[in-house]
Coordinates of N, CA, C and O and ligand atoms in Angstrom, one line a residue:
X40 N 105.0 110.8 95.4 CA 103.6 110.4 95.6 C 102.9 110.1 94.2 O 103.4 110.5 93.2
X41 N 101.9 109.3 94.3 CA 101.2 108.9 93.1 C 100.1 110.0 92.8 O 99.5 110.5 93.7
X42 N 100.0 110.3 91.5 CA 98.9 111.1 91.0 C 98.3 110.3 89.8 O 98.9 109.5 89.2
X43 N 97.0 110.6 89.5 CA 96.4 109.9 88.4 C 97.3 110.1 87.1 O 97.4 109.2 86.3
X44 N 97.9 111.3 87.0 CA 98.7 111.6 85.8 C 100.0 110.8 85.8 O 100.4 110.2 84.8
X45 N 100.8 110.7 86.9 CA 102.0 110.0 86.9 C 101.9 108.5 86.9 O 102.7 107.8 86.4
X46 N 100.7 108.0 87.3 CA 100.4 106.6 87.2 C 100.2 106.2 85.7 O 100.8 105.2 85.3
X47 N 99.5 107.0 85.0 CA 99.3 106.7 83.6 C 100.7 106.7 82.9 O 101.0 105.9 82.1
X48 N 101.5 107.7 83.2 CA 102.9 107.8 82.6 C 103.7 106.6 83.0 O 104.4 106.0 82.1
X49 N 103.7 106.2 84.3 CA 104.5 105.1 84.7 C 104.0 103.8 84.0 O 104.9 103.0 83.6
X50 N 102.8 103.6 83.8 CA 102.3 102.3 83.2 C 102.6 102.3 81.7 O 102.9 101.2 81.2
X51 N 102.7 103.5 81.1 CA 103.1 103.5 79.7 C 104.6 103.2 79.6 O 105.0 102.4 78.7
X52 N 105.4 103.7 80.5 CA 106.8 103.4 80.5 C 107.0 101.9 80.8 O 107.9 101.3 80.2
X53 N 106.3 101.4 81.7 CA 106.4 100.0 82.1 C 106.0 99.1 80.8 O 106.8 98.2 80.5
X54 N 104.9 99.5 80.1 CA 104.6 98.8 78.9 C 105.8 98.8 77.9 O 106.1 97.8 77.3
X55 N 106.3 100.0 77.7 CA 107.5 100.1 76.7 C 108.6 99.2 77.1 O 109.1 98.5 76.2
X56 N 109.0 99.1 78.4 CA 110.1 98.3 78.8 C 109.8 96.8 78.7 O 110.6 96.0 78.3
X57 N 108.5 96.4 79.0 CA 108.1 95.0 78.8 C 108.1 94.6 77.4 O 108.6 93.5 77.0
X58 N 107.6 95.5 76.5 CA 107.6 95.1 75.1 C 109.0 95.0 74.5 O 109.3 94.1 73.8
X59 N 109.8 96.0 74.9 CA 111.2 96.0 74.4 C 112.0 94.7 74.9 O 112.9 94.2 74.2
X60 N 111.7 94.3 76.1 CA 112.5 93.2 76.7 C 111.7 91.9 76.8 O 112.1 91.0 77.6
X61 N 110.7 91.8 76.0 CA 109.8 90.6 76.1 C 110.6 89.3 75.9 O 110.5 88.4 76.7
X62 N 111.5 89.3 74.9 CA 112.2 88.1 74.6 C 113.2 87.8 75.7 O 113.4 86.6 76.1
X63 N 113.8 88.8 76.3 CA 114.8 88.7 77.4 C 114.1 88.1 78.6 O 114.6 87.1 79.2
X64 N 112.9 88.6 78.9 CA 112.1 88.1 80.1 C 111.8 86.6 79.9 O 111.8 85.8 80.8
X65 N 111.4 86.2 78.7 CA 111.1 84.8 78.4 C 112.3 83.9 78.4 O 112.3 82.8 78.9
X66 N 113.5 84.5 78.0 CA 114.8 83.8 78.1 C 115.1 83.5 79.5 O 115.6 82.4 79.9
X67 N 114.9 84.5 80.4 CA 115.2 84.3 81.8 C 114.3 83.2 82.4 O 114.7 82.5 83.3
X68 N 113.1 83.1 81.9 CA 112.1 82.1 82.4 C 112.3 80.7 81.8 O 111.7 79.8 82.2
X69 N 113.3 80.6 80.8 CA 113.5 79.3 80.2 C 114.2 78.3 81.1 O 113.7 77.2 81.3
X70 N 115.4 78.6 81.6 CA 116.1 77.6 82.4 C 115.4 77.2 83.7 O 115.5 76.1 84.2
X71 N 114.6 78.2 84.3 CA 114.0 77.9 85.6 C 112.5 77.9 85.6 O 111.9 77.8 86.6
X72 N 111.9 78.0 84.4 CA 110.5 78.0 84.3 C 110.0 77.5 82.9 O 110.6 76.5 82.4
X73 N 109.0 78.1 82.4 CA 108.4 77.5 81.1 C 108.6 78.5 80.0 O 107.9 78.3 78.9
X74 N 109.4 79.5 80.1 CA 109.8 80.4 79.0 C 108.6 81.3 78.5 O 108.7 81.8 77.4
X75 N 107.7 81.6 79.4 CA 106.6 82.5 78.9 C 106.4 83.8 79.6 O 105.5 84.5 79.3
X76 N 107.4 84.1 80.5 CA 107.1 85.4 81.3 C 107.0 86.6 80.5 O 106.2 87.5 80.7
X77 N 107.9 86.7 79.5 CA 107.9 87.9 78.6 C 106.6 88.0 77.8 O 105.9 89.1 77.7
X78 N 106.1 86.8 77.3 CA 104.8 86.8 76.5 C 103.7 87.1 77.5 O 102.8 87.9 77.1
X79 N 103.7 86.6 78.7 CA 102.6 86.8 79.6 C 102.5 88.3 79.9 O 101.4 88.9 79.9
X80 N 103.6 88.9 80.3 CA 103.6 90.3 80.7 C 103.3 91.2 79.5 O 102.6 92.2 79.6
X81 N 103.8 90.9 78.3 CA 103.6 91.7 77.1 C 102.1 91.7 76.7 O 101.5 92.7 76.4
X82 N 101.5 90.5 76.8 CA 100.1 90.4 76.5 C 99.3 91.2 77.5 O 98.3 92.0 77.2
X83 N 99.6 91.1 78.8 CA 98.9 91.9 79.8 C 99.0 93.4 79.7 O 98.0 94.1 79.7
X84 N 100.3 93.8 79.5 CA 100.5 95.3 79.3 C 99.9 95.8 78.0 O 99.4 97.0 78.0
X85 N 99.9 95.0 77.0 CA 99.2 95.5 75.7 C 97.7 95.7 76.0 O 97.1 96.7 75.6
X86 N 97.1 94.8 76.8 CA 95.7 94.9 77.1 C 95.5 96.1 78.0 O 94.5 96.9 77.8
X87 N 96.4 96.4 78.9 CA 96.3 97.6 79.7 C 96.3 98.9 78.9 O 95.6 99.8 79.1
X88 N 97.2 98.8 77.8 CA 97.3 100.0 77.0 C 96.1 100.2 76.1 O 95.7 101.3 75.8
X89 N 95.3 99.1 75.9 CA 94.1 99.3 75.1 C 92.9 99.7 76.0 O 91.9 100.2 75.5
X90 N 93.0 99.5 77.3 CA 92.0 99.9 78.2 C 92.0 101.4 78.4 O 93.1 102.0 78.1
X91 N 91.0 101.9 78.9 CA 91.0 103.4 79.2 C 91.3 103.6 80.7 O 90.6 103.2 81.6
X92 N 92.5 104.1 80.9 CA 93.0 104.3 82.3 C 92.7 105.7 82.7 O 93.5 106.6 82.2
X93 N 91.7 105.9 83.4 CA 91.3 107.3 83.7 C 90.5 107.4 85.0 O 90.1 106.3 85.6
X94 N 90.3 108.5 85.5 CA 89.6 108.7 86.8 C 90.5 108.9 88.0 O 91.6 109.5 87.8
X95 N 90.1 108.5 89.1 CA 90.9 108.7 90.3 C 92.0 107.6 90.3 O 92.0 106.7 89.5
X96 N 92.9 107.7 91.3 CA 94.0 106.7 91.4 C 93.3 105.4 91.6 O 93.8 104.4 91.1
X97 N 92.3 105.3 92.5 CA 91.6 104.1 92.7 C 91.1 103.5 91.4 O 91.3 102.3 91.1
X98 N 90.4 104.3 90.6 CA 89.8 103.8 89.3 C 91.0 103.3 88.4 O 90.8 102.2 87.8
X99 N 92.1 104.0 88.3 CA 93.2 103.6 87.4 C 93.8 102.3 87.9 O 94.0 101.4 87.1
X100 N 94.2 102.3 89.2 CA 94.8 101.0 89.7 C 93.8 99.8 89.4 O 94.3 98.7 89.1
X101 N 92.5 100.1 89.7 CA 91.6 99.0 89.6 C 91.5 98.5 88.1 O 91.4 97.3 87.9
X102 N 91.4 99.4 87.2 CA 91.4 99.0 85.8 C 92.6 98.2 85.4 O 92.5 97.2 84.7
X103 N 93.8 98.7 85.8 CA 95.0 98.0 85.5 C 95.0 96.6 86.2 O 95.3 95.6 85.5
X104 N 94.5 96.5 87.4 CA 94.5 95.2 88.1 C 93.6 94.2 87.4 O 94.0 93.1 87.1
X105 N 92.4 94.7 87.1 CA 91.4 93.8 86.5 C 91.9 93.3 85.1 O 91.7 92.1 84.7
X106 N 92.5 94.2 84.4 CA 93.0 93.8 83.0 C 94.1 92.8 83.2 O 94.1 91.7 82.5
X107 N 95.0 93.0 84.1 CA 96.1 92.0 84.3 C 95.6 90.6 84.7 O 96.0 89.6 84.2
X108 N 94.6 90.7 85.7 CA 94.1 89.4 86.2 C 93.4 88.6 85.1 O 93.5 87.4 85.0
X109 N 92.6 89.4 84.2 CA 91.9 88.6 83.2 C 92.7 88.3 82.0 O 92.3 87.3 81.3
X110 N 93.8 89.0 81.7 CA 94.5 88.8 80.4 C 95.8 87.9 80.5 O 96.3 87.5 79.5
X111 N 96.3 87.8 81.7 CA 97.6 87.1 81.8 C 97.4 85.7 82.4 O 96.8 85.5 83.4
X112 N 97.8 84.7 81.6 CA 97.6 83.3 82.0 C 98.5 82.8 83.1 O 98.0 82.1 84.0
X113 N 99.7 83.2 83.1 CA 100.7 82.7 84.1 C 100.4 83.2 85.5 O 99.5 84.0 85.7
X114 N 101.3 82.7 86.4 CA 101.2 83.1 87.8 C 101.3 84.6 88.0 O 100.7 85.2 88.9
X115 N 102.1 85.2 87.1 CA 102.5 86.6 87.3 C 101.2 87.5 87.1 O 101.2 88.6 87.7
X116 N 100.2 87.1 86.3 CA 99.1 88.0 86.1 C 98.3 88.2 87.4 O 98.1 89.4 87.8
X117 N 97.9 87.1 88.0 CA 97.2 87.3 89.3 C 98.0 88.0 90.4 O 97.5 88.7 91.2
X118 N 99.4 87.7 90.3 CA 100.3 88.3 91.3 C 100.4 89.8 91.1 O 100.1 90.6 92.1
X119 N 100.7 90.3 89.9 CA 100.7 91.7 89.7 C 99.3 92.3 89.8 O 99.1 93.4 90.3
X120 N 98.3 91.6 89.4 CA 96.9 92.0 89.5 C 96.5 92.3 90.9 O 95.9 93.3 91.2
X121 N 96.8 91.3 91.8 CA 96.5 91.4 93.2 C 97.2 92.6 93.8 O 96.7 93.4 94.6
X122 N 98.5 92.8 93.4 CA 99.3 93.9 93.9 C 98.5 95.2 93.5 O 98.3 96.1 94.4
X123 N 98.1 95.3 92.3 CA 97.5 96.6 91.8 C 96.1 96.8 92.5 O 95.7 97.9 92.8
X124 N 95.4 95.7 92.8 CA 94.1 95.8 93.4 C 94.3 96.3 94.9 O 93.5 97.2 95.3
X125 N 95.3 95.8 95.6 CA 95.6 96.3 96.9 C 96.0 97.7 96.9 O 95.8 98.5 97.8
X126 N 96.8 98.1 95.8 CA 97.3 99.4 95.7 C 96.1 100.4 95.4 O 96.0 101.5 95.9
X127 N 95.1 99.8 94.7 CA 93.8 100.6 94.4 C 93.2 100.9 95.8 O 92.9 102.1 96.1
X128 N 93.0 99.9 96.6 CA 92.3 100.1 97.9 C 93.1 101.1 98.7 O 92.5 102.0 99.4
X129 N 94.4 100.9 98.8 CA 95.3 101.8 99.6 C 95.2 103.3 99.1 O 95.2 104.2 99.9
X130 N 95.0 103.4 97.8 CA 95.0 104.8 97.3 C 93.8 105.6 97.6 O 93.7 106.8 97.3
X131 N 92.8 104.9 98.2 CA 91.6 105.6 98.7 C 91.9 106.4 99.9 O 91.3 107.4 100.3
X132 N 93.0 106.0 100.7 CA 93.3 106.6 101.9 C 94.5 107.6 101.8 O 94.7 108.5 102.7
X133 N 95.4 107.3 100.9 CA 96.6 108.1 100.8 C 97.2 108.1 99.3 O 96.8 107.2 98.5
X134 N 98.0 109.1 99.0 CA 98.7 109.1 97.7 C 100.2 108.8 98.0 O 101.0 108.9 97.0
X135 N 100.6 108.5 99.2 CA 102.0 108.3 99.5 C 102.5 107.0 98.8 O 101.9 105.9 99.0
X136 N 103.5 107.1 98.0 CA 104.0 106.0 97.2 C 104.4 104.8 98.1 O 104.1 103.6 97.8
X137 N 105.2 105.1 99.1 CA 105.7 103.9 100.0 C 104.5 103.2 100.6 O 104.5 101.9 100.5
X138 N 103.5 103.9 101.1 CA 102.3 103.2 101.7 C 101.6 102.4 100.7 O 101.2 101.2 100.9
X139 N 101.4 103.0 99.5 CA 100.6 102.3 98.5 C 101.4 101.0 98.0 O 100.8 99.9 97.8
X140 N 102.7 101.2 97.8 CA 103.5 100.0 97.3 C 103.6 98.9 98.4 O 103.6 97.7 98.1
X141 N 103.6 99.3 99.7 CA 103.6 98.3 100.7 C 102.3 97.5 100.7 O 102.3 96.3 100.9
X142 N 101.2 98.1 100.3 CA 99.9 97.4 100.2 C 100.0 96.4 99.0 O 99.5 95.3 99.1
X143 N 100.8 96.8 98.0 CA 101.0 95.9 96.8 C 101.8 94.7 97.3 O 101.5 93.6 96.9
X144 N 102.8 94.9 98.1 CA 103.6 93.8 98.6 C 102.7 92.8 99.4 O 102.7 91.6 99.2
X145 N 101.8 93.4 100.2 CA 100.9 92.5 101.0 C 100.0 91.7 100.1 O 99.7 90.5 100.4
X146 N 99.6 92.3 99.0 CA 98.8 91.6 98.0 C 99.5 90.4 97.4 O 99.0 89.3 97.3
X147 N 100.8 90.7 97.0 CA 101.6 89.6 96.4 C 101.8 88.5 97.4 O 101.7 87.3 97.1
X148 N 102.1 88.9 98.7 CA 102.3 87.9 99.7 C 101.1 87.0 100.0 O 101.2 85.8 100.1
X149 N 100.0 87.7 100.0 CA 98.7 87.0 100.3 C 98.4 86.0 99.1 O 98.0 84.9 99.4
X150 N 98.5 86.5 97.9 CA 98.2 85.7 96.8 C 99.2 84.5 96.5 O 98.8 83.4 96.2
X151 N 100.5 84.8 96.7 CA 101.5 83.8 96.3 C 102.0 83.0 97.5 O 102.8 82.1 97.3
X152 N 101.7 83.4 98.7 CA 102.2 82.8 99.9 C 103.7 82.7 100.0 O 104.2 81.7 100.5
X153 N 104.4 83.6 99.4 CA 105.9 83.6 99.5 C 106.3 84.7 100.4 O 105.6 85.6 100.8
X154 N 107.6 84.6 100.8 CA 108.2 85.6 101.7 C 109.6 85.9 101.1 O 110.0 85.3 100.1
X155 N 110.3 86.9 101.7 CA 111.6 87.3 101.2 C 112.5 86.1 101.1 O 112.6 85.3 102.0
X156 N 113.3 86.1 100.0 CA 114.4 85.0 99.9 C 113.9 83.8 99.2 O 114.7 82.8 99.1
X157 N 112.7 83.8 98.6 CA 112.3 82.6 97.9 C 112.4 82.7 96.4 O 111.9 81.9 95.7
X158 N 113.2 83.7 96.0 CA 113.5 83.9 94.5 C 112.2 84.2 93.8 O 111.8 83.4 92.8
X159 N 111.5 85.2 94.2 CA 110.3 85.6 93.4 C 110.4 87.2 93.3 O 111.3 87.8 93.8
X160 N 109.3 87.7 92.7 CA 109.3 89.2 92.5 C 109.3 89.9 93.8 O 109.8 91.1 93.9
X161 N 109.0 89.2 94.9 CA 109.1 89.9 96.2 C 110.5 90.2 96.6 O 110.7 91.2 97.4
X162 N 111.5 89.5 96.1 CA 112.9 89.8 96.3 C 113.3 91.1 95.6 O 114.4 91.6 95.9
X163 N 112.5 91.6 94.8 CA 112.7 93.0 94.2 C 111.8 94.0 95.0 O 112.3 95.0 95.4
X164 N 110.5 93.7 95.1 CA 109.6 94.6 95.7 C 109.9 95.0 97.1 O 109.9 96.2 97.5
X165 N 110.2 94.0 98.0 CA 110.4 94.3 99.4 C 111.6 95.2 99.6 O 111.5 96.3 100.2
X166 N 112.8 94.8 99.1 CA 114.0 95.8 99.3 C 113.9 97.1 98.6 O 114.4 98.1 99.0
X167 N 113.2 97.1 97.4 CA 113.0 98.3 96.7 C 112.2 99.3 97.5 O 112.5 100.5 97.6
X168 N 111.1 98.8 98.1 CA 110.2 99.7 98.9 C 111.0 100.1 100.2 O 110.8 101.3 100.6
X169 N 111.8 99.3 100.7 CA 112.7 99.7 101.8 C 113.6 100.8 101.4 O 113.8 101.8 102.2
X170 N 114.2 100.7 100.2 CA 115.0 101.8 99.7 C 114.2 103.1 99.5 O 114.7 104.2 99.7
X171 N 113.0 103.0 99.1 CA 112.1 104.1 98.9 C 111.9 104.8 100.2 O 112.0 106.1 100.3
X172 N 111.7 104.0 101.3 CA 111.5 104.6 102.6 C 112.8 105.4 103.0 O 112.6 106.4 103.6
X173 N 113.9 104.8 102.7 CA 115.2 105.5 103.0 C 115.5 106.6 102.1 O 116.5 107.3 102.2
X174 N 114.7 106.8 101.0 CA 114.9 107.9 100.1 C 116.1 107.7 99.1 O 116.6 108.6 98.6
X175 N 116.5 106.4 98.9 CA 117.7 106.2 98.1 C 117.5 105.1 97.0 O 118.4 104.4 96.7
X176 N 116.3 105.0 96.5 CA 116.1 104.0 95.4 C 116.6 104.6 94.1 O 116.2 105.7 93.7
X177 N 117.5 103.9 93.4 CA 118.1 104.4 92.1 C 118.0 103.2 91.2 O 117.8 102.1 91.6
X178 N 118.3 103.5 89.9 CA 118.3 102.4 88.9 C 119.4 101.4 89.2 O 119.3 100.2 89.0
X179 N 120.6 101.9 89.7 CA 121.7 101.1 90.1 C 121.3 100.1 91.1 O 121.6 98.9 91.1
X180 N 120.6 100.6 92.1 CA 120.1 99.8 93.3 C 119.2 98.7 92.7 O 119.3 97.5 93.1
X181 N 118.3 99.1 91.8 CA 117.4 98.1 91.2 C 118.2 97.0 90.5 O 117.8 95.8 90.6
X182 N 119.2 97.4 89.8 CA 120.0 96.4 89.0 C 120.7 95.4 90.0 O 120.7 94.2 89.8
X183 N 121.3 96.0 91.1 CA 121.9 95.1 92.1 C 120.9 94.1 92.7 O 121.2 92.9 92.8
X184 N 119.7 94.7 93.1 CA 118.7 93.8 93.7 C 118.3 92.7 92.7 O 118.1 91.5 93.1
X185 N 118.2 93.0 91.5 CA 117.8 92.0 90.5 C 118.9 90.9 90.4 O 118.6 89.7 90.4
X186 N 120.1 91.4 90.3 CA 121.3 90.4 90.2 C 121.4 89.5 91.4 O 121.8 88.4 91.3
X187 N 121.0 90.1 92.5 CA 121.1 89.3 93.8 C 120.1 88.1 93.8 O 120.4 87.2 94.6
X188 N 119.1 88.2 93.0 CA 118.2 87.0 92.9 C 118.9 85.8 92.3 O 118.4 84.7 92.5
X189 N 120.0 86.0 91.7 CA 120.8 84.8 91.1 C 121.2 83.9 92.2 O 121.2 82.7 92.0
X190 N 121.6 84.4 93.4 CA 122.1 83.6 94.5 C 121.0 82.8 95.2 O 121.4 81.9 95.9
X191 N 119.8 83.1 94.9 CA 118.7 82.4 95.7 C 118.2 81.1 95.0 O 118.3 81.0 93.8
X192 N 117.8 80.2 95.9 CA 117.2 79.0 95.4 C 115.7 79.2 95.5 O 115.1 79.6 96.5
X193 N 115.0 78.8 94.4 CA 113.5 79.0 94.4 C 112.8 78.0 95.2 O 113.0 76.8 95.1
X194 N 111.9 78.5 96.0 CA 111.1 77.6 96.8 C 109.6 77.8 96.6 O 108.8 77.1 97.2
X195 N 109.2 78.7 95.7 CA 107.8 79.0 95.4 C 107.7 79.1 93.8 O 108.7 79.4 93.2
X196 N 106.6 78.8 93.3 CA 106.3 79.0 91.9 C 107.0 77.9 91.1 O 107.6 76.9 91.6
X197 N 106.9 78.0 89.8 CA 107.4 77.0 88.9 C 108.9 76.7 89.0 O 109.4 75.6 88.9
X198 N 109.7 77.8 89.3 CA 111.1 77.6 89.5 C 111.5 76.7 90.6 O 112.6 76.2 90.7
X199 N 110.6 76.5 91.6 CA 110.9 75.6 92.7 C 111.0 74.2 92.2 O 111.6 73.4 92.9
X200 N 110.4 73.9 91.0 CA 110.5 72.5 90.5 C 112.0 72.1 90.2 O 112.4 71.0 90.3
X201 N 112.8 73.1 89.8 CA 114.2 72.8 89.5 C 115.1 72.9 90.8 O 116.3 72.6 90.7
X202 N 114.5 73.4 91.9 CA 115.2 73.4 93.2 C 116.6 74.1 93.1 O 116.7 75.3 92.6
X203 N 117.6 73.4 93.6 CA 119.0 74.0 93.6 C 119.4 74.5 92.3 O 120.2 75.4 92.2
X204 N 119.0 73.9 91.2 CA 119.4 74.3 89.9 C 118.9 75.7 89.5 O 119.3 76.2 88.4
X205 N 118.0 76.2 90.3 CA 117.5 77.6 90.0 C 118.6 78.6 90.3 O 118.6 79.7 89.9
X206 N 119.6 78.2 91.1 CA 120.7 79.1 91.5 C 121.5 79.5 90.3 O 121.7 78.7 89.4
X207 N 122.0 80.7 90.2 CA 122.8 81.2 89.1 C 121.9 81.9 88.1 O 122.5 82.5 87.1
X208 N 120.6 81.9 88.2 CA 119.8 82.6 87.2 C 119.0 83.7 87.9 O 118.5 83.5 89.0
X209 N 118.8 84.8 87.2 CA 118.0 85.9 87.6 C 116.5 85.4 87.6 O 116.1 84.8 86.7
X210 N 115.7 85.8 88.6 CA 114.3 85.5 88.6 C 113.6 86.4 87.6 O 113.7 87.6 87.7
X211 N 112.9 85.8 86.6 CA 112.2 86.6 85.6 C 111.2 87.7 86.2 O 111.2 88.8 85.8
X212 N 110.5 87.3 87.2 CA 109.5 88.2 87.9 C 110.2 89.3 88.6 O 109.7 90.4 88.7
X213 N 111.4 89.1 89.1 CA 112.2 90.2 89.7 C 112.7 91.1 88.6 O 112.7 92.4 88.9
X214 N 113.0 90.6 87.4 CA 113.4 91.5 86.3 C 112.3 92.3 85.9 O 112.4 93.5 85.7
X215 N 111.1 91.7 85.7 CA 109.9 92.6 85.2 C 109.6 93.6 86.3 O 109.2 94.7 86.0
X216 N 109.8 93.2 87.6 CA 109.5 94.2 88.7 C 110.5 95.3 88.7 O 110.1 96.4 89.0
X217 N 111.7 95.0 88.3 CA 112.8 96.0 88.2 C 112.2 97.1 87.2 O 112.3 98.3 87.4
X218 N 111.7 96.6 86.0 CA 111.1 97.5 85.0 C 110.0 98.4 85.6 O 109.8 99.5 85.3
X219 N 109.2 97.7 86.5 CA 108.1 98.5 87.1 C 108.6 99.6 88.0 O 108.2 100.8 87.8
X220 N 109.6 99.3 88.8 CA 110.1 100.3 89.7 C 110.9 101.4 89.0 O 110.8 102.6 89.3
X221 N 111.6 100.9 87.9 CA 112.3 101.9 87.1 C 111.3 102.9 86.4 O 111.6 104.1 86.3
X222 N 110.2 102.4 86.0 CA 109.1 103.2 85.4 C 108.6 104.2 86.5 O 108.3 105.4 86.1
X223 N 108.5 103.8 87.7 CA 108.0 104.7 88.8 C 109.0 105.8 89.0 O 108.7 107.0 89.1
X224 N 110.3 105.4 88.9 CA 111.4 106.5 89.1 C 111.3 107.5 87.9 O 111.3 108.7 88.1
X225 N 111.2 107.0 86.7 CA 111.2 107.8 85.5 C 109.9 108.7 85.4 O 110.0 109.8 84.9
X226 N 108.8 108.2 85.9 CA 107.6 109.0 85.9 C 107.5 110.0 87.0 O 106.5 110.8 87.1
X227 N 108.5 110.0 87.9 CA 108.5 111.0 89.0 C 107.7 110.6 90.2 O 107.5 111.5 91.1
X228 N 107.2 109.4 90.2 CA 106.3 109.0 91.4 C 107.1 109.0 92.7 O 106.6 109.3 93.7
X229 N 108.4 108.7 92.6 CA 109.2 108.6 93.8 C 110.0 109.8 94.2 O 110.8 109.8 95.1
X230 N 109.8 110.9 93.4 CA 110.5 112.2 93.7 C 109.9 112.8 94.9 O 108.7 113.0 95.1
X231 N 110.8 113.2 95.9 CA 110.3 113.8 97.1 C 110.1 115.3 96.8 O 110.9 115.9 96.1
X232 N 109.1 115.9 97.4 CA 108.9 117.3 97.2 C 109.3 118.1 98.4 O 109.4 117.6 99.5
Ligands
ADP858 N1 104.2 82.2 94.9 C1 104.7 83.3 94.3 N2 104.9 84.4 94.9 C2 105.5 85.5 94.3 N3 105.9 85.5 93.1 C3 105.8 84.4 92.4 C4 105.2 83.2 92.9 N4 105.3 82.2 91.9 C5 105.8 82.8 90.9 N5 106.2 84.1 91.1 C6 106.8 85.0 90.2 O1 106.2 84.8 88.9 C7 107.3 84.7 87.9 C8 106.9 83.7 86.8 O2 105.9 84.3 86.1 P1 105.3 83.6 84.8 O3 106.4 82.9 84.0 O4 104.6 84.7 84.0 O5 104.2 82.6 85.3 P2 104.3 81.0 85.4 O6 105.3 80.7 86.5 O7 102.9 80.5 85.6 O8 104.8 80.5 84.1 C9 108.5 84.2 88.8 O9 109.7 84.6 88.2 C10 108.3 84.8 90.1 O10 108.9 86.1 90.2
MG859 MG1 106.6 81.1 83.2

């Protein structure tokens, strides 16, 4: 379950991973995009770290959402931002991680009009949340899911411009989403009581 404390911890861990892997994320975005995913995410998470993340789960998610939406130029800012905004709304009703993350998926789907299998961050989010439901999300599973995006052909976002040639490359947004779910694991959000 989410608590205001473990959300702050998770977002700090997410920021650490994004800053550490900023160049790698931009490298992944080079053959199938415009090479800015690492910079976009790093700029957004730095701004989140400068903001005051406090109050209820709703307040925290909302501050994170608004910061990402306003500070990230690329497609990923509004996508992660909308996910966090929907998670804010869901957190008014429940602290259950699976339910809140499902609201995040709905936000990404609504904003990006993509579905499973289009080589986007949803190819990480959807099966990761399925695994949470089954109580078996691990970092190994996250790695497998991220690697599996290599086989997909992009039909949404900038990577769709290279079409078939997007095959063979990990989707950068799936990789950054891997770091997000890994951070939730490490912060204890997904631990069953
Ligand atoms: N329509 C969409 N729905 C879901 N995710 C998307 C969509 N378009 C792009 N993405 C995600 O955003 C990532 C690219 O983010 P980024 O490079 O920061 O933005 P941009 O594509 O504007 O340069 C992709 O790897 C993909 O995971
Ligand atoms: Mg890009």
